[in-house]
Tab-separated table of C-alpha atoms and ligand atoms in Angstrom:
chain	number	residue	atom	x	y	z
A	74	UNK	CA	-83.828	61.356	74.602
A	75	UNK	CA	-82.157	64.090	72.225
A	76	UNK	CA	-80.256	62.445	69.706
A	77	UNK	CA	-76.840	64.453	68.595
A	78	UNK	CA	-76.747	65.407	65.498
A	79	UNK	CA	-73.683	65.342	62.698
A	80	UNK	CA	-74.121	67.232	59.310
A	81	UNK	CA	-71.872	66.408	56.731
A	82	UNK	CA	-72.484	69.405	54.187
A	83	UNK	CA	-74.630	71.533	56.277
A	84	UNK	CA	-73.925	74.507	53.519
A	85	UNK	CA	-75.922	72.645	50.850
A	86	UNK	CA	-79.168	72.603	50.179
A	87	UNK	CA	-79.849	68.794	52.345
A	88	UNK	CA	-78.007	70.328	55.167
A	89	UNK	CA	-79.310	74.080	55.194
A	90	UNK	CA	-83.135	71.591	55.166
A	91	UNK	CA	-81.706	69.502	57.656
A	92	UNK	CA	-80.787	72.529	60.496
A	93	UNK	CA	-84.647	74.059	59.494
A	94	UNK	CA	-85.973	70.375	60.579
A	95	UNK	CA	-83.998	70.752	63.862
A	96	UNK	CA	-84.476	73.970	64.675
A	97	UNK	CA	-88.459	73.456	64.818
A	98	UNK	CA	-87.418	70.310	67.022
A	99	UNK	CA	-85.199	71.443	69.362
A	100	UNK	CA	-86.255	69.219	71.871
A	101	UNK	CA	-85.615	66.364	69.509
A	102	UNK	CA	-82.445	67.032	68.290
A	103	UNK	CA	-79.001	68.655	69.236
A	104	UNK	CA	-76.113	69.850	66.131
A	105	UNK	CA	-72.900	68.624	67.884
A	106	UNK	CA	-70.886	68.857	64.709
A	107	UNK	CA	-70.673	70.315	61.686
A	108	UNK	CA	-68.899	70.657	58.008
A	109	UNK	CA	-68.648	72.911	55.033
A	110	UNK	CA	-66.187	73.628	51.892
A	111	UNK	CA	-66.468	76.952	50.143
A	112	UNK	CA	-69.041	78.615	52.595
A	113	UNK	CA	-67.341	79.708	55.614
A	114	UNK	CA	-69.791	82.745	56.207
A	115	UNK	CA	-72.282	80.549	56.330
A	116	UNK	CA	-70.810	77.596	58.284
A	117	UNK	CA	-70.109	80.651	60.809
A	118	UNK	CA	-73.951	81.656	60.834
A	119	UNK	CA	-74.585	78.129	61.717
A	120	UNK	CA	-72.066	78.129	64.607
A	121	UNK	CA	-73.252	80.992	66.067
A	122	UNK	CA	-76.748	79.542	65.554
A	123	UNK	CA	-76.238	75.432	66.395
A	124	UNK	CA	-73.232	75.562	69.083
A	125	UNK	CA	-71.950	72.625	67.661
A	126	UNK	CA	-68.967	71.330	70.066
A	127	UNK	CA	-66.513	70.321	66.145
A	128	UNK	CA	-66.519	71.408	62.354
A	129	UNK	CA	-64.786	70.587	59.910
A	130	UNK	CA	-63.754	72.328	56.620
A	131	UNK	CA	-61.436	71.304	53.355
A	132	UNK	CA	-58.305	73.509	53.843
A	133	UNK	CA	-55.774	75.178	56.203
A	134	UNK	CA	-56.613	78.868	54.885
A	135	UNK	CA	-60.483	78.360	55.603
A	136	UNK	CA	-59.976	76.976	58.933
A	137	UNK	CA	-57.887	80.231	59.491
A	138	UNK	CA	-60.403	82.375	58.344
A	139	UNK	CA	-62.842	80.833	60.399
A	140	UNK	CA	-60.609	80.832	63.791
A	141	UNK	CA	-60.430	84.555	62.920
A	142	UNK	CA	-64.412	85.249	62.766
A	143	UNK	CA	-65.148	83.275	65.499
A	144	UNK	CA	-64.214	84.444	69.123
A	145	UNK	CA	-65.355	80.960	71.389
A	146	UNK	CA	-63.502	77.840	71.720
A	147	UNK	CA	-64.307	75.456	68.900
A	148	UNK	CA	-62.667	72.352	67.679
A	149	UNK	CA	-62.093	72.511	63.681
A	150	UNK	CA	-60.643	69.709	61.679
A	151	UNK	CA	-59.241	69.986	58.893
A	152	UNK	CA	-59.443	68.522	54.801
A	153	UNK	CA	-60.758	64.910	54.049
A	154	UNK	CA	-59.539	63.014	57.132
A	155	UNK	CA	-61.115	65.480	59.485
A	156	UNK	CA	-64.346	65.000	57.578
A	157	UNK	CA	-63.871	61.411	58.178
A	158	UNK	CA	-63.178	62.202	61.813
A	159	UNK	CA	-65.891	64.378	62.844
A	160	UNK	CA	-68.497	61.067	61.275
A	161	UNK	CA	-66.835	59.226	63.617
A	162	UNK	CA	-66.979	61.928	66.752
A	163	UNK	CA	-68.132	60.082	70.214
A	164	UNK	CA	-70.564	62.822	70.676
A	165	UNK	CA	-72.224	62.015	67.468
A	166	UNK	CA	-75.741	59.463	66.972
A	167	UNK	CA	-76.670	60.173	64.253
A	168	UNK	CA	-74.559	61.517	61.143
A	169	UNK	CA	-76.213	63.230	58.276
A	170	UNK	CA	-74.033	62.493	55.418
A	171	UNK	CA	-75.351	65.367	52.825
A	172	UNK	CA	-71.954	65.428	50.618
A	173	UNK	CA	-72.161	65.977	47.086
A	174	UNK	CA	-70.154	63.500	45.228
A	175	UNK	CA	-67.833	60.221	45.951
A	176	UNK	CA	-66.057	62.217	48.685
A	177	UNK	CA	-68.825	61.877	50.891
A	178	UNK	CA	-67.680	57.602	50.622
A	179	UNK	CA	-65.117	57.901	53.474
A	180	UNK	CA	-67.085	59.505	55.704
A	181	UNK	CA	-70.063	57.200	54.758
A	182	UNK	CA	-67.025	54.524	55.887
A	183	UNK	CA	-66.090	56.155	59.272
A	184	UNK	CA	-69.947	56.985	60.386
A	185	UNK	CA	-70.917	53.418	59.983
A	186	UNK	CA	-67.269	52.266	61.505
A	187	UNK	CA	-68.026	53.844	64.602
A	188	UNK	CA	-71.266	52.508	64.770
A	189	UNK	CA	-73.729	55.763	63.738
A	190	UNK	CA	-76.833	55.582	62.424
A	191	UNK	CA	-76.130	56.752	59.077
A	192	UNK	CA	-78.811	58.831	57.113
A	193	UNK	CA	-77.908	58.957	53.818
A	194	UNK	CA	-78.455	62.094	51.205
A	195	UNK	CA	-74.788	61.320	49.313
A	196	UNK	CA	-76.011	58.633	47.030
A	197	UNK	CA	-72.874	58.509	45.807
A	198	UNK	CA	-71.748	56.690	48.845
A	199	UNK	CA	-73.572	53.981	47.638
A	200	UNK	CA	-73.018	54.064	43.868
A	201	UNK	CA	-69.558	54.007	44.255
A	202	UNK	CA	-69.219	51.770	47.518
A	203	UNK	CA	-72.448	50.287	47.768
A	204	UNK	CA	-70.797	46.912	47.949
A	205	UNK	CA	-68.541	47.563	51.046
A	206	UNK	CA	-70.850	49.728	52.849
A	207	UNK	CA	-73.759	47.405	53.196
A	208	UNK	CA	-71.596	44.607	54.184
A	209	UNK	CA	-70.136	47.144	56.405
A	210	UNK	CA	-74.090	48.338	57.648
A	211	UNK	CA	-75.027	44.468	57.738
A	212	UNK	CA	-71.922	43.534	60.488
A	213	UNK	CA	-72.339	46.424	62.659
A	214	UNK	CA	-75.402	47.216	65.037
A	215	UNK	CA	-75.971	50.439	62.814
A	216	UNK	CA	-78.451	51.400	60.145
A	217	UNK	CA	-78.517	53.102	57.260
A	218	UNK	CA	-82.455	55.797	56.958
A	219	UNK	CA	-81.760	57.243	53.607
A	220	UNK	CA	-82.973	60.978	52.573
A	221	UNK	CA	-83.303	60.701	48.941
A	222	UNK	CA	-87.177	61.129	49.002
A	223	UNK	CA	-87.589	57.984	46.804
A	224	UNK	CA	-85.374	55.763	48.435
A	225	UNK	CA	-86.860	57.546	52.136
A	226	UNK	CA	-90.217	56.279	50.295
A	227	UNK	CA	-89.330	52.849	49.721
A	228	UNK	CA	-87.915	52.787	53.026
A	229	UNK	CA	-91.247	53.563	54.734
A	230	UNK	CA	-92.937	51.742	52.453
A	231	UNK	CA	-90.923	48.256	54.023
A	232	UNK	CA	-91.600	49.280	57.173
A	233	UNK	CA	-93.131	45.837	59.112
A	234	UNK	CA	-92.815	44.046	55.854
A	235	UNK	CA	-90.129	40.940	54.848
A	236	UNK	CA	-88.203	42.376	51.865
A	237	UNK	CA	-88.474	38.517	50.382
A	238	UNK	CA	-92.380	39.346	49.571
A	239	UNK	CA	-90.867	42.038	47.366
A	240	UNK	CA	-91.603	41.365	43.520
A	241	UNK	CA	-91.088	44.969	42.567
A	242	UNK	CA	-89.538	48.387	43.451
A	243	UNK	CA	-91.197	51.568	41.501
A	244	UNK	CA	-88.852	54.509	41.293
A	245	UNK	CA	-90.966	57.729	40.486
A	246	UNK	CA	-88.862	60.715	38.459
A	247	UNK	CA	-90.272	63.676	37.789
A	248	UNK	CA	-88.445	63.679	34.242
A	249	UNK	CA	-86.265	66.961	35.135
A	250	UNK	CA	-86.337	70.302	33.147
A	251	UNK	CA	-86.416	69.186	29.689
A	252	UNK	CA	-89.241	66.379	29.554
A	253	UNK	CA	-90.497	66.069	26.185
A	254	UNK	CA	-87.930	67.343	24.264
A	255	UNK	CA	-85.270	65.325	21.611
A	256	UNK	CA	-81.697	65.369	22.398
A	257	UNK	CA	-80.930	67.411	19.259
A	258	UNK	CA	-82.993	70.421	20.151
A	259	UNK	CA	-80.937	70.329	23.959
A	260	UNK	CA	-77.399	71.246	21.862
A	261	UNK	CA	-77.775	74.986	23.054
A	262	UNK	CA	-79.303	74.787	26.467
A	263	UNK	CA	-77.895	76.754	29.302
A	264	UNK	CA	-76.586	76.428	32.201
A	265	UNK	CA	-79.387	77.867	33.814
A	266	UNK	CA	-82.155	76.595	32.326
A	267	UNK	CA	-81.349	73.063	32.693
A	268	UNK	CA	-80.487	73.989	36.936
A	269	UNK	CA	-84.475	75.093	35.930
A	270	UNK	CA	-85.964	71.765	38.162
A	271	UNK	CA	-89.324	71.844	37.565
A	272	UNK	CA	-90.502	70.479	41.305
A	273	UNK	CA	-87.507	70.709	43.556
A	274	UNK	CA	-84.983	73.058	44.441
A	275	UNK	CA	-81.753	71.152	44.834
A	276	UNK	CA	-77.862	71.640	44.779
A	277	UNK	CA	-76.427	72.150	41.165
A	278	UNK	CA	-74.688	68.578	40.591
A	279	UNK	CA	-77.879	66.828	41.341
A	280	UNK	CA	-80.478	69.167	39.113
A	281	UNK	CA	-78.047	68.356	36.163
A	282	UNK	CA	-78.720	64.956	37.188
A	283	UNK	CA	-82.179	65.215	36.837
A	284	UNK	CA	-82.169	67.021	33.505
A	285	UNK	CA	-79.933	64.611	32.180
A	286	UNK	CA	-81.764	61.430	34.088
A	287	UNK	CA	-78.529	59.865	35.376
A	288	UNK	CA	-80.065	60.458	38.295
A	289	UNK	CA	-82.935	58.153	38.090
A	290	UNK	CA	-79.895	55.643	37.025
A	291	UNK	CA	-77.876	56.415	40.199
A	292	UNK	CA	-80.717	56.246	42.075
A	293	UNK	CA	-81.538	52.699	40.606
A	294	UNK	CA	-77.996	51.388	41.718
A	295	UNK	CA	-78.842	53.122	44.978
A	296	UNK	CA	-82.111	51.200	45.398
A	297	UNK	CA	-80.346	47.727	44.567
A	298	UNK	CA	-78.005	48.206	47.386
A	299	UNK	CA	-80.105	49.928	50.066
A	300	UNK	CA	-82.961	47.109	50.125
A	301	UNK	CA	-81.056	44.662	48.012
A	302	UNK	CA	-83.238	44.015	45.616
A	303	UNK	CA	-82.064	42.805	41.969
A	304	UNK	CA	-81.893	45.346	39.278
A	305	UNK	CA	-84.661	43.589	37.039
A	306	UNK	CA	-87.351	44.525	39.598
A	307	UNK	CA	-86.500	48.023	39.863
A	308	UNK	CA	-88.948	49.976	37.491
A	309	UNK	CA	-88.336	53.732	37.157
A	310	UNK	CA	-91.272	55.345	35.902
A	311	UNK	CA	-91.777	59.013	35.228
A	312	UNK	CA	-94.516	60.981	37.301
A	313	UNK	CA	-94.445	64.495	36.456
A	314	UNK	CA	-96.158	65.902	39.186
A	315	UNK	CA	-94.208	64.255	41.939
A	316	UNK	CA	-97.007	63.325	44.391
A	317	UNK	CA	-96.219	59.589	44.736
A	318	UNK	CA	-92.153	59.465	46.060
A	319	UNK	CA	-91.982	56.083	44.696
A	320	UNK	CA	-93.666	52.249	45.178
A	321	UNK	CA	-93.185	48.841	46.374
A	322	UNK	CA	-95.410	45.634	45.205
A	323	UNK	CA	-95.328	42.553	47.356
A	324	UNK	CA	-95.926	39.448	46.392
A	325	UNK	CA	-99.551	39.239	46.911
A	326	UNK	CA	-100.508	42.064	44.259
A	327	UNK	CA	-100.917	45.116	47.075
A	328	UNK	CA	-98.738	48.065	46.307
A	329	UNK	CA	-97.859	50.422	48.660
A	330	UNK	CA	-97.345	54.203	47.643
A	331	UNK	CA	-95.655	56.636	49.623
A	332	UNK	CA	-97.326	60.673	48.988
A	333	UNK	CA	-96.765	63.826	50.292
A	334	UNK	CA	-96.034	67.241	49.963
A	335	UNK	CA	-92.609	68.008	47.493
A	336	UNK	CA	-90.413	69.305	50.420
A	337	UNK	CA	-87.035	67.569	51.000
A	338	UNK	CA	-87.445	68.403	54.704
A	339	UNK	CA	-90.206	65.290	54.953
A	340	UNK	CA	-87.839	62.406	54.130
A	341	UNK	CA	-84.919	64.462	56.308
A	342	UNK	CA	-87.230	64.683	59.311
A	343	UNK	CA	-88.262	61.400	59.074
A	344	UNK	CA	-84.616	60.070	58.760
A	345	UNK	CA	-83.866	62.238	62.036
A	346	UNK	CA	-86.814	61.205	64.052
A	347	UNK	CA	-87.078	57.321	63.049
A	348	UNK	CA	-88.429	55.312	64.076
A	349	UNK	CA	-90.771	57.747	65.404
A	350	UNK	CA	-92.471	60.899	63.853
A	351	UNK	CA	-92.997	64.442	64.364
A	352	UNK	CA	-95.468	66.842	63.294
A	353	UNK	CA	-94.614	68.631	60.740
A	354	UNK	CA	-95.259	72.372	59.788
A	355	UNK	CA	-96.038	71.591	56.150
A	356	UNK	CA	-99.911	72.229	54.780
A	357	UNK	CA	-101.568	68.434	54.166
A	358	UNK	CA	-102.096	67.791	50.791
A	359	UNK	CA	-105.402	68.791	49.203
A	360	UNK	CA	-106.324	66.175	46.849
A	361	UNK	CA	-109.085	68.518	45.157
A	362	UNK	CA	-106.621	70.819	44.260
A	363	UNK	CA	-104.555	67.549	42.537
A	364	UNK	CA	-106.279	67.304	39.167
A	365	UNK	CA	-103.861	64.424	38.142
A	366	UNK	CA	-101.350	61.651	38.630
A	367	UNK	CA	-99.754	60.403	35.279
A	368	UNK	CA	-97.422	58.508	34.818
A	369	UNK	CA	-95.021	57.228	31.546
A	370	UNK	CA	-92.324	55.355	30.336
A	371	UNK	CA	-88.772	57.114	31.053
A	372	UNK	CA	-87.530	58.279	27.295
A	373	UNK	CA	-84.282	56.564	27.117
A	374	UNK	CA	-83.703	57.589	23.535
A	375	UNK	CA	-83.260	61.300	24.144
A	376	UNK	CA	-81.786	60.764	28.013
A	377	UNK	CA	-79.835	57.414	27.566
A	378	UNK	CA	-77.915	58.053	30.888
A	379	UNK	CA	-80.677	56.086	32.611
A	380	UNK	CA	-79.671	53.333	30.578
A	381	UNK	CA	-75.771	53.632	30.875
A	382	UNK	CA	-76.304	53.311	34.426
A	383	UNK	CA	-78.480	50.431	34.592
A	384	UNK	CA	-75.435	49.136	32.300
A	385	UNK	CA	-73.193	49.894	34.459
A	386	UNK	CA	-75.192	48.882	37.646
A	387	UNK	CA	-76.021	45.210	36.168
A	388	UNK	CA	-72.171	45.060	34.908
A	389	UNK	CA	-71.023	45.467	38.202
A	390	UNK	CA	-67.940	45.435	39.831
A	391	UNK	CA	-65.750	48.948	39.199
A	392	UNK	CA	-68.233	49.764	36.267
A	393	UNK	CA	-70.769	51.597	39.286
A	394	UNK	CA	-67.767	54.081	40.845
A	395	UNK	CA	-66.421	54.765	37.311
A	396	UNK	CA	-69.594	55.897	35.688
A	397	UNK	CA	-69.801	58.013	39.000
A	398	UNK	CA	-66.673	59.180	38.446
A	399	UNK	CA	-66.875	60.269	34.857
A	400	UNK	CA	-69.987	61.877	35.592
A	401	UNK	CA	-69.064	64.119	37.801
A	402	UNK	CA	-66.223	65.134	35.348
A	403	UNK	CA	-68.807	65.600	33.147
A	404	UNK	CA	-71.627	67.726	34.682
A	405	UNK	CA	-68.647	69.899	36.376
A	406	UNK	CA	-67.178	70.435	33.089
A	407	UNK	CA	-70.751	71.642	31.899
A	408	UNK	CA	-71.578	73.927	34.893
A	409	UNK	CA	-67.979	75.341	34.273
A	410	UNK	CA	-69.301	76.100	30.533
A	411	UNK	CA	-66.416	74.117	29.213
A	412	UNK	CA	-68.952	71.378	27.490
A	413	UNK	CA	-72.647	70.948	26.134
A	414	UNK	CA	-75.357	69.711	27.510
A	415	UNK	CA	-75.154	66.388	25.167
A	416	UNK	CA	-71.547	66.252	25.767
A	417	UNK	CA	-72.472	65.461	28.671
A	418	UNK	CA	-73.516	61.719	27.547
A	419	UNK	CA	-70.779	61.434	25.335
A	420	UNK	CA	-67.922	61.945	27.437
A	421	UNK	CA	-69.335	59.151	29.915
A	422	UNK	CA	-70.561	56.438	27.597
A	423	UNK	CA	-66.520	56.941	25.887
A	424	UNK	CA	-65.030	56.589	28.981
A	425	UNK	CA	-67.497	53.507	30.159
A	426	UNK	CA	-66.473	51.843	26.770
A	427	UNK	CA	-63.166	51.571	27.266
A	428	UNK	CA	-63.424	50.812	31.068
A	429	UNK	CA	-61.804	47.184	31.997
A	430	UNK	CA	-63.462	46.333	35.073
A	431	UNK	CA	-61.872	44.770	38.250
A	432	UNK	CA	-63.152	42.995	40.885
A	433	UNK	CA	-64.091	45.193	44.191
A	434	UNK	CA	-61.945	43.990	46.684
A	435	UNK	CA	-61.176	47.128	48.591
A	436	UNK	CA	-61.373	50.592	48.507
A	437	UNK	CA	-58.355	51.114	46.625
A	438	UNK	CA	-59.443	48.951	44.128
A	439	UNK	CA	-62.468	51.813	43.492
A	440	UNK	CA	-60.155	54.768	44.047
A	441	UNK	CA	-57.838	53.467	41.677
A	442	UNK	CA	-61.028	52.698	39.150
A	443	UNK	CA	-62.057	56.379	39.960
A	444	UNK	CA	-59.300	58.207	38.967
A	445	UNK	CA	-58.350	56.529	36.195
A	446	UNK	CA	-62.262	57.559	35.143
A	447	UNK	CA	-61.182	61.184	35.914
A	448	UNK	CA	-58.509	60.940	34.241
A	449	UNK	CA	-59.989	59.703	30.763
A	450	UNK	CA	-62.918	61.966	31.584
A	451	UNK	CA	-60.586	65.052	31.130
A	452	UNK	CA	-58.724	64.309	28.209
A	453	UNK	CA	-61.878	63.759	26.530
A	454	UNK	CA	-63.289	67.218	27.722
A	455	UNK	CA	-60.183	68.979	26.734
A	456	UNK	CA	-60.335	67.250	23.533
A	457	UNK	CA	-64.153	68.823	22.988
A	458	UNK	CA	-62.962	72.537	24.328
B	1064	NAP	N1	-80.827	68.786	47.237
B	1064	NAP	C1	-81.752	67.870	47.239
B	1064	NAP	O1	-82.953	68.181	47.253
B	1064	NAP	C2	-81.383	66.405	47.211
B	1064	NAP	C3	-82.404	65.445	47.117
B	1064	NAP	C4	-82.059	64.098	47.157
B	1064	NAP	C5	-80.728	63.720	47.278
B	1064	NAP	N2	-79.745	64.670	47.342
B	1064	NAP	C6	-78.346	64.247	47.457
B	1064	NAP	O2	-77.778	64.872	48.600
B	1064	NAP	C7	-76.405	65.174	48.376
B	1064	NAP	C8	-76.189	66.673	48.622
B	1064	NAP	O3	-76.895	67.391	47.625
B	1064	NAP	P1	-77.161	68.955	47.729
B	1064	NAP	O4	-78.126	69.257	46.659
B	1064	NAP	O5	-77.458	69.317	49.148
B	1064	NAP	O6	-75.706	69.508	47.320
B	1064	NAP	P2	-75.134	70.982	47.522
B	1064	NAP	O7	-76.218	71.958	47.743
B	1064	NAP	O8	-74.180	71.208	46.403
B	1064	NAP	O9	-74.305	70.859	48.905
B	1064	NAP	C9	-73.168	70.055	49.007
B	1064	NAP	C10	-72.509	70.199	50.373
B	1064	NAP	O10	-71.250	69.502	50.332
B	1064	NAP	C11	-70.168	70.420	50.578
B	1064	NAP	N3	-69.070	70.061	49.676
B	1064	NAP	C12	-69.044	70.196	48.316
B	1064	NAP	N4	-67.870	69.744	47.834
B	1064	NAP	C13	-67.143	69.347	48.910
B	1064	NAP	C14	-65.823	68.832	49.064
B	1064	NAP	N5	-65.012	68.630	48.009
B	1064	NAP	N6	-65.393	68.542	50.298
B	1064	NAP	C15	-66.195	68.735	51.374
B	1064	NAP	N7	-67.450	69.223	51.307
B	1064	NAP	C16	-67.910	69.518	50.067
B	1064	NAP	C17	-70.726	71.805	50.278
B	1064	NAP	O11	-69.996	72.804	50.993
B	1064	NAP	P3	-69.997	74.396	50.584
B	1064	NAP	O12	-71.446	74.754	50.319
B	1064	NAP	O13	-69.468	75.046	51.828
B	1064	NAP	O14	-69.118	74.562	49.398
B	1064	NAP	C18	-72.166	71.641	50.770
B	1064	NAP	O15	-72.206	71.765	52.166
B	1064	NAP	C19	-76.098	64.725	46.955
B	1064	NAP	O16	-75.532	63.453	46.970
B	1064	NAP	C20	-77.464	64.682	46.287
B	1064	NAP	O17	-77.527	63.745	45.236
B	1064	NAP	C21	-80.048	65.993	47.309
């Protein structure tokens, strides 16, 4: 059966992958819906290209634009609630959340609501939420594939196993741009050199991520919710070539790895085609031409966001969606030139400092924790500019 197909971001980099995957698998899959922000020529490519029957898109005057350009009949929706709506679309089975940043939450909400198989790229659903939405995953008949090629490791990795026999999860990293070096020499770095990912070719809030290694720390808080699996057995481990996608030991001693090619588009097919598989037209690996797999210790000195986020993560409660929250503030506020690199860290480990943490009883208990983080977050930034 073709399963219907929902992309949540299909401008970015996860969601211009994800239309490649089903464009080679046409027979697989179907695009019934679609969304974008800034991109509207793009977003109208993909129309033209997908037929999707709804899109959605953030304002009024880009839904206008895009009625103009195109001349068939198409549903568009329209800011955050249509987002939400088109996750939730009856047409939908599967819904491709690939979001950048807490927005993507809600929708995470709605897709799982309506009973979608969710497959997750917007780790920030979880960071921030990963509390309600796995309760939310665990009452409903859906199921959660993540994309994030670690967590998309892990994932097959637990295939046909009880996650009780787990004694250990191994996160790989590749240890982003700037490996090696000391956190005094990174005071001038650019812009572009630090978007300079040494293995993959990702959207710009995640490759600061990586440079900075908050996200091997959001991808740790990630990991504890997905598989639910307690932060002190969650290694991260840096593995500069990026063969393995990440580990699990059982109980017994075996490890299993999960390898492959570095292409996002093997972890986003998978998610589509689970829990079967489909050729893929990527070259196999050639282990002769692999003269190495090392592996060290993550250097938490020079890149302590790892470690604020484990903080945060084992702290619990709002602590997760604030440190989200202020880092976004933060790596914006450095791709809009406004801070430094190490600013970066500063401006969330002040804001996580003077964070009093509440209990998450609702949503609005972590929107109200996430703007207040914005809102410290930006009078510390316009104190440094
Ligand atoms: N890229 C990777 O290789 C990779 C790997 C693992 C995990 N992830 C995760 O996947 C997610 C997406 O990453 P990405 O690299 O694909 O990001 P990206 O290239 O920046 O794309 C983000 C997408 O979200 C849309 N968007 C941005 N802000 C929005 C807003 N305020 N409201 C509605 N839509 C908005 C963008 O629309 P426009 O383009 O139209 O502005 C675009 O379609 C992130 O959570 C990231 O951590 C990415």
């Amino acid at each position: 059966m073709v399963k219907r197909i929902v992309i949540l971001g299909s401008t970015g980099s996860i969601g211009r992958q994800t239309i490649d995957v089903i464009k080679r698998n046409r027979n697989a899959f179907d695009v019934v819906g679609l969304s974008a922000h800034k991109n509207i020529g793009l977003l109208e490519e993909q129309i033209r290209e997908l037929n999707p029957i709804v899109v959605a898109i953030s304002n009024e005057r880009a839904a206008e634009n895009l009625r103009a350009r195109i001349e068939r009949k198409i549903e568009i929706l329209v800011g955050e609630g249509g987002i939400q709506e088109l996750a939730a679309m009856p047409e939908g089975d599967l819904v491709v959340n690939a979001l950048v940043g807490s927005i993507g939450l809600d929708p995470t909400i709605s897709a799982l609501k309506a009973g979608k198989t969710l497959a997750l790229a917007n780790k920030e659903s979880m960071v921030v939420g990963g509390e309600i939405v796995t309760k939310l995953a665990a009452r409903g008949e859906t199921q959660i594939i993540p994309i994030d090629s670690e967590h998309n490791a892990i994932f097959q990795c637990l295939q046909g196993e009880d996650v009780k026999d787990v004694v250990r999860i191994i996160l790989t990293g590749s240890g982003g741009p700037f490996r090696g070096c000391k956190l005094e020499d990174l005071k001038d770095v650019t812009v572009e050199e630090a978007l300079a990912h040494p293995r993959w070719k990702m959207g710009p809030k995640i490759s600061i991520d990586s440079a900075t290694l908050m996200n091997k720390g959001l991808e740790t808080i990630e990991a504890h919710f997905l598989f639910g699996i307690d932060y002190n057995a969650i290694e991260v481990i840096i593995h500069p070539q990026s063969i393995i996608h990440s580990m699990v030991e059982f109980r017994d001693g075996s490890i299993k790895a999960h390898l492959g090619q570095t292409d996002m588009r093997i972890p986003i097919q998978y998610a589509l085609s689970h829990p079967k598989r489909l050729p893929s037209p990527l070259p196999s690996l050639d282990f002769s031409e692999i003269k190495e797999l090392t592996f060290e210790k993550p250097d938490i000195i020079n890149f302590p966001c790892l470690k604020y986020a484990l903080e945060a993560g084992k702290k619990g409660k709002t602590f997760p969606a604030v440190l989200n929250a202020v880092n976004e503030e933060a790596v914006n506020a450095f791709l809009n030139r406004k801070i430094s690199f190490p600013a970066i860290l500063h401006v969330i480990r002040e804001v996580l400092d003077s964070h009093t943490p509440l209990e998450v009883r609702s949503i609005g208990v972590l929107k109200e924790a996430e703007n207040w983080a914005r809102q410290r977050a930006k009078s510390i930034i316009h104190e440094l500019t």
